[in-house]
Amino acid sequence: MTAELIDGKVHAAAVRAKMRDRVAVLTAQCGQAPGLAVVLVGEDPASEVYVRSKGKQAAGAGMKSFEYRLPAHATQEELLDLIERLNTDPQVHGILVQLPLPGHLESRHVINTISPAKDVDGFHISNVGMVGTGQDAIVPCTPLGCMMMLRHYYDDFRGRTALVIGHSNVVGKPMARLLLNADCTVIIAHKSSTNIPELARLADILVVAAGVPGLVKADWIKPGATVIDVGINRIAAPEIGEGKHRLVGDVDFENVRDVAGAITPVPGGVGPMTIACLLANTLSAFCHQLHLPDEELLLED
Ligand code: NAD
């Protein structure tokens, strides 16, 4: 069997097109476009790339994009002041603080200062708690993107077993909660788990977010399973030139694709969906703040 490729670029393009259409209609209707503020502290090159890309895609969807840059030595107070200003700015409907922050800043406190209604990353403790208790809330972008792709394969998660490898607050835990909220049977494994291959063989759905290149092997896979590879790992690639690197996921893609039913590639799988879901979250936040119907933007097909 060769697995069907789950093309994140195609899924993301469809989400973006839908966002563009809805943003155009709502902007005309309300006389105001959804606004996304992205805050970057310091000059981490990877963060710079992400921030640029988020701003560009928001603008491409017809949203207003605001970028705020603070120097690496900015104080906690300066950052909190900026967030408080954005919380009350009527042009800003979504606020994202690019992580990781420089070490002297307390990320948890910073994130919890963002108004939960504008927390388009879904990391505020109030949104985390609401998702954890199965209530409507802003859902973190990466697991939301995974869930949207999985919905193309599963109308109904009841009776299915999923294994989520990784239990970070950003990916693994919210992913497991979303699957559980959909009545999937969910197993969570992490770096202290000792029997991951056996657990994986039970899984109809395998979501891997460990940050370990090639962790998941072909003989872990239940034939026909759907495999979502969240991992992004930069590894040396001397075969394409001295000092060159390439991106790989957490799954041994070439061998696993012979056993799985469907699989996301890296790059071009989960990554593109993450930013598309940020736009979806921003539009959803805009709708809530302007008391517009949100039309179930996110988890439909
Ligand atoms: P993290 O380091 O916060 O968490 C890693 C998790 O994996 C932990 O729960 C840890 O216990 C588990 N883990 C580590 N080694 C393991 C092993 N050998 N076996 C089983 N579990 C193991 O990382 P994160 O932020 O959750 O990100 C995970 C991966 O996903 C990274 O590669 C990251 O770059 C990628 N990522 C991708 C996107 C995207 O948009 N595609 C978004 C976020 C993160």
mmCIF file of C-alpha atoms and ligand atoms in Angstrom:
data_model
loop_
_atom_site.group_PDB
_atom_site.id
_atom_site.type_symbol
_atom_site.label_atom_id
_atom_site.label_comp_id
_atom_site.label_asym_id
_atom_site.label_seq_id
_atom_site.Cartn_x
_atom_site.Cartn_y
_atom_site.Cartn_z
ATOM 1 C CA MET A 1 0.000 0.000 0.000
ATOM 2 C CA THR A 2 1.219 3.514 -0.685
ATOM 3 C CA ALA A 3 -0.420 6.046 1.572
ATOM 4 C CA GLU A 4 -2.426 8.915 0.213
ATOM 5 C CA LEU A 5 -0.533 12.159 0.657
ATOM 6 C CA ILE A 6 -2.341 14.698 2.823
ATOM 7 C CA ASP A 7 -1.314 17.906 1.098
ATOM 8 C CA GLY A 8 -1.268 20.675 3.694
ATOM 9 C CA LYS A 9 -0.601 23.296 1.035
ATOM 10 C CA VAL A 10 -3.837 22.417 -0.760
ATOM 11 C CA HIS A 11 -5.844 22.350 2.499
ATOM 12 C CA ALA A 12 -4.301 25.649 3.604
ATOM 13 C CA ALA A 13 -5.015 27.311 0.255
ATOM 14 C CA ALA A 14 -8.672 26.263 0.597
ATOM 15 C CA VAL A 15 -8.873 27.731 4.121
ATOM 16 C CA ARG A 16 -7.220 30.967 2.977
ATOM 17 C CA ALA A 17 -9.582 31.296 0.012
ATOM 18 C CA LYS A 18 -12.545 30.842 2.344
ATOM 19 C CA MET A 19 -11.103 33.432 4.734
ATOM 20 C CA ARG A 20 -10.554 35.932 1.914
ATOM 21 C CA ASP A 21 -14.163 35.617 0.766
ATOM 22 C CA ARG A 22 -15.587 35.990 4.261
ATOM 23 C CA VAL A 23 -13.274 38.842 5.190
ATOM 24 C CA ALA A 24 -14.323 40.726 2.035
ATOM 25 C CA VAL A 25 -18.031 40.300 2.830
ATOM 26 C CA LEU A 26 -17.683 41.173 6.524
ATOM 27 C CA THR A 27 -15.401 44.157 5.886
ATOM 28 C CA ALA A 28 -17.943 45.606 3.463
ATOM 29 C CA GLN A 29 -20.734 44.889 5.942
ATOM 30 C CA CYS A 30 -18.994 46.324 9.043
ATOM 31 C CA GLY A 31 -16.824 49.026 7.471
ATOM 32 C CA GLN A 32 -13.878 47.508 9.301
ATOM 33 C CA ALA A 33 -11.435 44.672 8.551
ATOM 34 C CA PRO A 34 -10.253 42.094 11.090
ATOM 35 C CA GLY A 35 -6.917 43.207 12.557
ATOM 36 C CA LEU A 36 -4.068 40.969 13.674
ATOM 37 C CA ALA A 37 -1.235 42.346 15.829
ATOM 38 C CA VAL A 38 1.964 40.310 15.934
ATOM 39 C CA VAL A 39 4.488 41.147 18.636
ATOM 40 C CA LEU A 40 8.128 40.159 18.234
ATOM 41 C CA VAL A 41 10.671 40.647 21.004
ATOM 42 C CA GLY A 42 14.310 40.390 19.957
ATOM 43 C CA GLU A 43 15.836 39.282 16.667
ATOM 44 C CA ASP A 44 15.610 35.505 16.542
ATOM 45 C CA PRO A 45 15.953 34.758 12.783
ATOM 46 C CA ALA A 46 13.405 31.899 12.781
ATOM 47 C CA SER A 47 10.868 34.084 14.626
ATOM 48 C CA GLU A 48 11.478 36.913 12.134
ATOM 49 C CA VAL A 49 10.579 34.552 9.279
ATOM 50 C CA TYR A 50 7.393 33.353 11.041
ATOM 51 C CA VAL A 51 6.304 36.900 11.899
ATOM 52 C CA ARG A 52 6.840 38.138 8.336
ATOM 53 C CA SER A 53 4.924 35.205 6.943
ATOM 54 C CA LYS A 54 2.012 35.664 9.378
ATOM 55 C CA GLY A 55 1.753 39.381 8.556
ATOM 56 C CA LYS A 56 1.932 38.715 4.818
ATOM 57 C CA GLN A 57 -0.750 36.032 4.903
ATOM 58 C CA ALA A 58 -3.061 38.128 7.084
ATOM 59 C CA ALA A 59 -2.747 41.024 4.623
ATOM 60 C CA GLY A 60 -3.277 38.591 1.725
ATOM 61 C CA ALA A 61 -6.580 37.536 3.301
ATOM 62 C CA GLY A 62 -7.714 41.181 3.424
ATOM 63 C CA MET A 63 -6.999 41.604 7.134
ATOM 64 C CA LYS A 64 -5.126 44.476 8.716
ATOM 65 C CA SER A 65 -1.749 43.381 9.934
ATOM 66 C CA PHE A 66 0.148 45.272 12.640
ATOM 67 C CA GLU A 67 3.698 44.378 13.581
ATOM 68 C CA TYR A 68 5.242 45.479 16.880
ATOM 69 C CA ARG A 69 8.921 44.963 17.538
ATOM 70 C CA LEU A 70 10.591 45.332 20.882
ATOM 71 C CA PRO A 71 14.340 44.990 21.466
ATOM 72 C CA ALA A 72 15.678 41.791 23.065
ATOM 73 C CA HIS A 73 16.351 43.734 26.286
ATOM 74 C CA ALA A 74 12.734 45.014 26.564
ATOM 75 C CA THR A 75 11.403 44.690 30.092
ATOM 76 C CA GLN A 76 8.412 42.639 31.156
ATOM 77 C CA GLU A 77 6.642 45.886 32.015
ATOM 78 C CA GLU A 78 7.186 47.327 28.523
ATOM 79 C CA LEU A 79 5.821 44.181 26.931
ATOM 80 C CA LEU A 80 2.796 44.048 29.247
ATOM 81 C CA ASP A 81 2.091 47.757 28.569
ATOM 82 C CA LEU A 82 2.061 47.067 24.834
ATOM 83 C CA ILE A 83 -0.295 44.106 25.272
ATOM 84 C CA GLU A 84 -2.649 46.163 27.474
ATOM 85 C CA ARG A 85 -2.775 48.826 24.741
ATOM 86 C CA LEU A 86 -3.539 46.216 22.082
ATOM 87 C CA ASN A 87 -6.211 44.662 24.314
ATOM 88 C CA THR A 88 -8.177 47.920 24.173
ATOM 89 C CA ASP A 89 -7.366 48.884 20.577
ATOM 90 C CA PRO A 90 -10.607 48.518 18.575
ATOM 91 C CA GLN A 91 -8.656 47.959 15.342
ATOM 92 C CA VAL A 92 -6.953 44.890 16.779
ATOM 93 C CA HIS A 93 -9.027 41.706 17.066
ATOM 94 C CA GLY A 94 -6.214 39.192 17.398
ATOM 95 C CA ILE A 95 -2.938 39.427 19.312
ATOM 96 C CA LEU A 96 -0.060 37.032 18.910
ATOM 97 C CA VAL A 97 3.179 37.213 20.873
ATOM 98 C CA GLN A 98 5.815 35.279 18.966
ATOM 99 C CA LEU A 99 7.414 32.612 21.143
ATOM 100 C CA PRO A 100 9.967 31.834 22.437
ATOM 101 C CA LEU A 101 10.512 35.093 24.322
ATOM 102 C CA PRO A 102 13.963 36.071 25.610
ATOM 103 C CA GLY A 103 14.717 34.211 28.845
ATOM 104 C CA HIS A 104 14.237 37.161 31.239
ATOM 105 C CA LEU A 105 10.546 37.488 30.257
ATOM 106 C CA GLU A 106 7.867 35.319 31.848
ATOM 107 C CA SER A 107 6.018 33.814 28.882
ATOM 108 C CA ARG A 108 3.159 32.408 30.957
ATOM 109 C CA HIS A 109 2.365 35.786 32.519
ATOM 110 C CA VAL A 110 2.731 37.570 29.181
ATOM 111 C CA ILE A 111 0.312 35.183 27.437
ATOM 112 C CA ASN A 112 -2.222 35.444 30.258
ATOM 113 C CA THR A 113 -2.185 39.250 29.920
ATOM 114 C CA ILE A 114 -3.617 38.998 26.389
ATOM 115 C CA SER A 115 -7.383 39.405 26.424
ATOM 116 C CA PRO A 116 -8.772 35.840 26.025
ATOM 117 C CA ALA A 117 -11.080 37.156 23.277
ATOM 118 C CA LYS A 118 -8.023 38.318 21.278
ATOM 119 C CA ASP A 119 -5.769 35.349 22.090
ATOM 120 C CA VAL A 120 -5.614 33.943 18.550
ATOM 121 C CA ASP A 121 -2.893 31.455 19.512
ATOM 122 C CA GLY A 122 -5.310 29.878 22.006
ATOM 123 C CA PHE A 123 -2.639 29.766 24.737
ATOM 124 C CA HIS A 124 -4.401 31.907 27.393
ATOM 125 C CA ILE A 125 -5.272 29.792 30.411
ATOM 126 C CA SER A 126 -8.941 30.627 29.987
ATOM 127 C CA ASN A 127 -8.993 29.275 26.404
ATOM 128 C CA VAL A 128 -6.931 26.249 27.469
ATOM 129 C CA GLY A 129 -9.428 25.510 30.241
ATOM 130 C CA MET A 130 -12.429 25.956 27.976
ATOM 131 C CA VAL A 131 -11.037 23.604 25.316
ATOM 132 C CA GLY A 132 -10.095 21.181 28.108
ATOM 133 C CA THR A 133 -13.685 21.131 29.306
ATOM 134 C CA GLY A 134 -15.128 20.786 25.808
ATOM 135 C CA GLN A 135 -16.439 24.354 25.522
ATOM 136 C CA ASP A 136 -16.225 26.656 22.506
ATOM 137 C CA ALA A 137 -12.986 28.610 22.688
ATOM 138 C CA ILE A 138 -10.038 29.698 20.607
ATOM 139 C CA VAL A 139 -8.077 26.543 19.779
ATOM 140 C CA PRO A 140 -4.280 26.553 19.230
ATOM 141 C CA CYS A 141 -3.510 26.804 15.518
ATOM 142 C CA THR A 142 -1.369 23.692 14.959
ATOM 143 C CA PRO A 143 -3.750 21.143 16.532
ATOM 144 C CA LEU A 144 -6.656 22.941 14.906
ATOM 145 C CA GLY A 145 -4.991 22.501 11.510
ATOM 146 C CA CYS A 146 -4.371 18.803 12.222
ATOM 147 C CA MET A 147 -7.990 18.356 13.239
ATOM 148 C CA MET A 148 -9.240 20.086 10.089
ATOM 149 C CA MET A 149 -7.175 17.730 7.923
ATOM 150 C CA LEU A 150 -8.325 14.689 9.917
ATOM 151 C CA ARG A 151 -11.956 15.740 9.397
ATOM 152 C CA HIS A 152 -11.484 15.024 5.693
ATOM 153 C CA TYR A 153 -10.923 11.379 6.553
ATOM 154 C CA TYR A 154 -13.209 10.905 9.552
ATOM 155 C CA ASP A 155 -16.805 12.138 9.714
ATOM 156 C CA ASP A 156 -17.017 10.476 13.065
ATOM 157 C CA PHE A 157 -14.189 9.772 15.500
ATOM 158 C CA ARG A 158 -16.252 7.512 17.733
ATOM 159 C CA GLY A 159 -14.838 4.007 17.865
ATOM 160 C CA ARG A 160 -11.449 5.194 16.580
ATOM 161 C CA THR A 161 -8.239 5.048 18.567
ATOM 162 C CA ALA A 162 -5.669 7.853 18.341
ATOM 163 C CA LEU A 163 -2.152 7.996 19.703
ATOM 164 C CA VAL A 164 -0.674 11.463 20.217
ATOM 165 C CA ILE A 165 3.101 11.369 20.694
ATOM 166 C CA GLY A 166 4.234 14.494 22.561
ATOM 167 C CA HIS A 167 2.485 16.251 25.428
ATOM 168 C CA SER A 168 3.526 19.880 25.078
ATOM 169 C CA ASN A 169 1.043 22.638 25.896
ATOM 170 C CA VAL A 170 1.366 23.953 22.340
ATOM 171 C CA VAL A 171 0.663 20.803 20.346
ATOM 172 C CA GLY A 172 0.333 17.447 22.106
ATOM 173 C CA LYS A 173 -2.091 18.276 24.935
ATOM 174 C CA PRO A 174 -4.509 20.436 22.921
ATOM 175 C CA MET A 175 -4.403 17.870 20.090
ATOM 176 C CA ALA A 176 -5.340 15.094 22.490
ATOM 177 C CA ARG A 177 -8.127 17.230 23.973
ATOM 178 C CA LEU A 178 -9.618 18.004 20.561
ATOM 179 C CA LEU A 179 -9.661 14.326 19.641
ATOM 180 C CA LEU A 180 -11.156 13.458 23.010
ATOM 181 C CA ASN A 181 -13.803 16.191 22.615
ATOM 182 C CA ALA A 182 -14.714 14.427 19.334
ATOM 183 C CA ASP A 183 -15.214 11.173 21.304
ATOM 184 C CA CYS A 184 -12.108 9.501 19.908
ATOM 185 C CA THR A 185 -10.324 7.055 22.228
ATOM 186 C CA VAL A 186 -7.059 8.859 22.921
ATOM 187 C CA ILE A 187 -3.690 7.642 24.166
ATOM 188 C CA ILE A 188 -0.933 10.158 24.916
ATOM 189 C CA ALA A 189 2.739 9.157 24.880
ATOM 190 C CA HIS A 190 5.822 11.222 25.641
ATOM 191 C CA LYS A 191 9.515 10.874 26.243
ATOM 192 C CA SER A 192 9.022 8.883 29.463
ATOM 193 C CA SER A 193 6.690 6.365 27.822
ATOM 194 C CA THR A 194 8.311 2.963 27.441
ATOM 195 C CA ASN A 195 5.969 1.119 25.091
ATOM 196 C CA ILE A 196 5.261 3.557 22.257
ATOM 197 C CA PRO A 197 5.584 1.036 19.372
ATOM 198 C CA GLU A 198 2.879 -1.204 20.926
ATOM 199 C CA LEU A 199 0.627 1.774 21.600
ATOM 200 C CA ALA A 200 1.141 3.021 18.056
ATOM 201 C CA ARG A 201 0.048 -0.314 16.583
ATOM 202 C CA LEU A 202 -3.375 0.234 18.202
ATOM 203 C CA ALA A 203 -3.839 3.609 16.559
ATOM 204 C CA ASP A 204 -6.139 4.369 13.635
ATOM 205 C CA ILE A 205 -4.832 7.928 13.920
ATOM 206 C CA LEU A 206 -1.278 8.779 14.866
ATOM 207 C CA VAL A 207 -0.291 12.402 15.549
ATOM 208 C CA VAL A 208 3.410 12.880 16.201
ATOM 209 C CA ALA A 209 4.813 16.063 17.764
ATOM 210 C CA ALA A 210 8.043 15.058 19.461
ATOM 211 C CA GLY A 211 10.764 16.938 17.597
ATOM 212 C CA VAL A 212 12.755 13.714 17.024
ATOM 213 C CA PRO A 213 13.661 13.046 13.367
ATOM 214 C CA GLY A 214 12.569 9.618 12.100
ATOM 215 C CA LEU A 215 11.164 8.557 15.497
ATOM 216 C CA VAL A 216 8.157 6.700 14.099
ATOM 217 C CA LYS A 217 9.057 3.552 12.164
ATOM 218 C CA ALA A 218 7.046 1.569 9.632
ATOM 219 C CA ASP A 219 6.595 -1.413 11.980
ATOM 220 C CA TRP A 220 4.817 0.860 14.518
ATOM 221 C CA ILE A 221 2.002 1.581 12.083
ATOM 222 C CA LYS A 222 -1.366 -0.158 11.988
ATOM 223 C CA PRO A 223 -1.970 -0.840 8.264
ATOM 224 C CA GLY A 224 -4.171 1.885 6.802
ATOM 225 C CA ALA A 225 -3.691 4.306 9.725
ATOM 226 C CA THR A 226 -3.745 8.071 9.198
ATOM 227 C CA VAL A 227 -0.426 9.632 10.186
ATOM 228 C CA ILE A 228 -0.076 13.343 10.948
ATOM 229 C CA ASP A 229 3.541 14.421 11.327
ATOM 230 C CA VAL A 230 3.814 17.724 13.194
ATOM 231 C CA GLY A 231 7.576 17.559 13.740
ATOM 232 C CA ILE A 232 9.868 20.015 12.021
ATOM 233 C CA ASN A 233 13.532 19.107 12.322
ATOM 234 C CA ARG A 234 16.429 20.730 10.512
ATOM 235 C CA ILE A 235 19.061 18.131 9.741
ATOM 236 C CA ALA A 236 22.389 18.269 7.957
ATOM 237 C CA ALA A 237 22.105 17.229 4.298
ATOM 238 C CA PRO A 238 25.625 16.865 2.857
ATOM 239 C CA GLU A 239 24.109 15.020 -0.142
ATOM 240 C CA ILE A 240 22.715 18.341 -1.448
ATOM 241 C CA GLY A 241 25.858 20.323 -0.688
ATOM 242 C CA GLU A 242 28.366 21.108 1.995
ATOM 243 C CA GLY A 243 26.829 22.832 4.992
ATOM 244 C CA LYS A 244 23.284 22.382 3.600
ATOM 245 C CA HIS A 245 20.275 21.406 5.689
ATOM 246 C CA ARG A 246 16.820 20.039 5.005
ATOM 247 C CA LEU A 247 13.606 19.788 6.974
ATOM 248 C CA VAL A 248 12.282 16.418 8.049
ATOM 249 C CA GLY A 249 9.458 15.350 10.312
ATOM 250 C CA ASP A 250 9.267 12.896 13.209
ATOM 251 C CA VAL A 251 8.135 10.055 10.952
ATOM 252 C CA ASP A 252 10.313 7.824 8.775
ATOM 253 C CA PHE A 253 8.232 9.034 5.849
ATOM 254 C CA GLU A 254 9.614 6.853 3.020
ATOM 255 C CA ASN A 255 8.973 3.580 4.873
ATOM 256 C CA VAL A 256 5.845 4.558 6.835
ATOM 257 C CA ARG A 257 4.060 5.608 3.648
ATOM 258 C CA ASP A 258 4.117 1.937 2.523
ATOM 259 C CA VAL A 259 1.970 0.921 5.520
ATOM 260 C CA ALA A 260 -0.173 3.961 6.390
ATOM 261 C CA GLY A 261 -3.423 4.820 4.627
ATOM 262 C CA ALA A 262 -2.758 8.564 4.565
ATOM 263 C CA ILE A 263 0.183 10.675 5.682
ATOM 264 C CA THR A 264 1.294 14.305 5.848
ATOM 265 C CA PRO A 265 4.696 15.168 4.342
ATOM 266 C CA VAL A 266 7.258 17.480 5.954
ATOM 267 C CA PRO A 267 7.532 20.116 4.674
ATOM 268 C CA GLY A 268 4.123 20.837 3.127
ATOM 269 C CA GLY A 269 1.877 19.078 5.654
ATOM 270 C CA VAL A 270 0.926 20.538 9.010
ATOM 271 C CA GLY A 271 3.077 23.698 8.692
ATOM 272 C CA PRO A 272 1.011 25.535 6.043
ATOM 273 C CA MET A 273 -2.195 24.719 7.922
ATOM 274 C CA THR A 274 -0.890 26.347 11.109
ATOM 275 C CA ILE A 275 -0.772 29.840 9.608
ATOM 276 C CA ALA A 276 -4.066 29.322 7.752
ATOM 277 C CA CYS A 277 -5.658 28.486 11.114
ATOM 278 C CA LEU A 278 -4.231 31.657 12.620
ATOM 279 C CA LEU A 279 -6.213 33.597 10.013
ATOM 280 C CA ALA A 280 -9.292 31.518 10.819
ATOM 281 C CA ASN A 281 -8.862 32.241 14.539
ATOM 282 C CA THR A 282 -8.439 35.968 13.831
ATOM 283 C CA LEU A 283 -11.615 36.051 11.763
ATOM 284 C CA SER A 284 -13.448 34.113 14.433
ATOM 285 C CA ALA A 285 -12.226 36.525 17.148
ATOM 286 C CA PHE A 286 -13.365 39.467 14.989
ATOM 287 C CA CYS A 287 -16.829 37.913 14.606
ATOM 288 C CA HIS A 288 -17.165 37.380 18.356
ATOM 289 C CA GLN A 289 -16.011 40.888 19.209
ATOM 290 C CA LEU A 290 -18.412 42.458 16.702
ATOM 291 C CA HIS A 291 -21.231 40.062 17.703
ATOM 292 C CA LEU A 292 -21.420 38.621 14.201
ATOM 293 C CA PRO A 293 -22.353 34.980 13.655
ATOM 294 C CA ASP A 294 -19.153 32.989 13.390
ATOM 295 C CA GLU A 295 -20.727 30.408 11.045
ATOM 296 C CA GLU A 296 -18.727 27.463 12.387
ATOM 297 C CA LEU A 297 -15.670 28.608 10.468
ATOM 298 C CA LEU A 298 -13.164 26.237 11.828
ATOM 299 C CA LEU A 299 -13.940 22.574 12.171
ATOM 300 C CA GLU A 300 -16.218 22.121 9.189
ATOM 301 C CA ASP A 301 -14.762 20.894 5.919
HETATM 302 P P1 NAD B 1 8.242 20.270 22.864
HETATM 303 O O1 NAD B 1 9.729 20.088 22.877
HETATM 304 O O2 NAD B 1 7.619 21.305 23.688
HETATM 305 O O3 NAD B 1 7.574 18.874 23.234
HETATM 306 C C1 NAD B 1 8.047 17.666 22.711
HETATM 307 C C2 NAD B 1 7.186 16.544 23.241
HETATM 308 O O4 NAD B 1 7.654 15.333 22.658
HETATM 309 C C3 NAD B 1 7.278 16.369 24.760
HETATM 310 O O5 NAD B 1 5.997 16.062 25.248
HETATM 311 C C4 NAD B 1 8.220 15.187 24.945
HETATM 312 O O6 NAD B 1 7.929 14.420 26.105
HETATM 313 C C5 NAD B 1 7.940 14.375 23.675
HETATM 314 N N1 NAD B 1 9.101 13.608 23.239
HETATM 315 C C6 NAD B 1 10.379 14.032 23.080
HETATM 316 N N2 NAD B 1 11.156 13.005 22.687
HETATM 317 C C7 NAD B 1 10.372 11.908 22.604
HETATM 318 C C8 NAD B 1 10.594 10.556 22.281
HETATM 319 N N3 NAD B 1 11.809 10.103 21.952
HETATM 320 N N4 NAD B 1 9.543 9.718 22.310
HETATM 321 C C9 NAD B 1 8.309 10.152 22.632
HETATM 322 N N5 NAD B 1 8.027 11.427 22.960
HETATM 323 C C10 NAD B 1 9.054 12.291 22.949
HETATM 324 O O7 NAD B 1 7.880 20.451 21.320
HETATM 325 P P2 NAD B 1 6.529 21.013 20.608
HETATM 326 O O8 NAD B 1 6.526 22.494 20.676
HETATM 327 O O9 NAD B 1 5.350 20.252 21.029
HETATM 328 O O10 NAD B 1 6.892 20.643 19.086
HETATM 329 C C11 NAD B 1 7.093 19.304 18.688
HETATM 330 C C12 NAD B 1 7.556 19.288 17.255
HETATM 331 O O11 NAD B 1 6.566 19.875 16.438
HETATM 332 C C13 NAD B 1 8.837 20.092 16.993
HETATM 333 O O12 NAD B 1 9.563 19.452 15.977
HETATM 334 C C14 NAD B 1 8.312 21.420 16.493
HETATM 335 O O13 NAD B 1 9.230 22.093 15.650
HETATM 336 C C15 NAD B 1 7.106 20.964 15.716
HETATM 337 N N6 NAD B 1 6.061 21.988 15.568
HETATM 338 C C16 NAD B 1 5.542 22.145 14.339
HETATM 339 C C17 NAD B 1 4.530 23.050 14.133
HETATM 340 C C18 NAD B 1 3.945 23.197 12.762
HETATM 341 O O14 NAD B 1 3.287 24.169 12.485
HETATM 342 N N7 NAD B 1 4.149 22.195 11.896
HETATM 343 C C19 NAD B 1 4.035 23.808 15.194
HETATM 344 C C20 NAD B 1 4.545 23.594 16.474
HETATM 345 C C21 NAD B 1 5.578 22.663 16.647
#
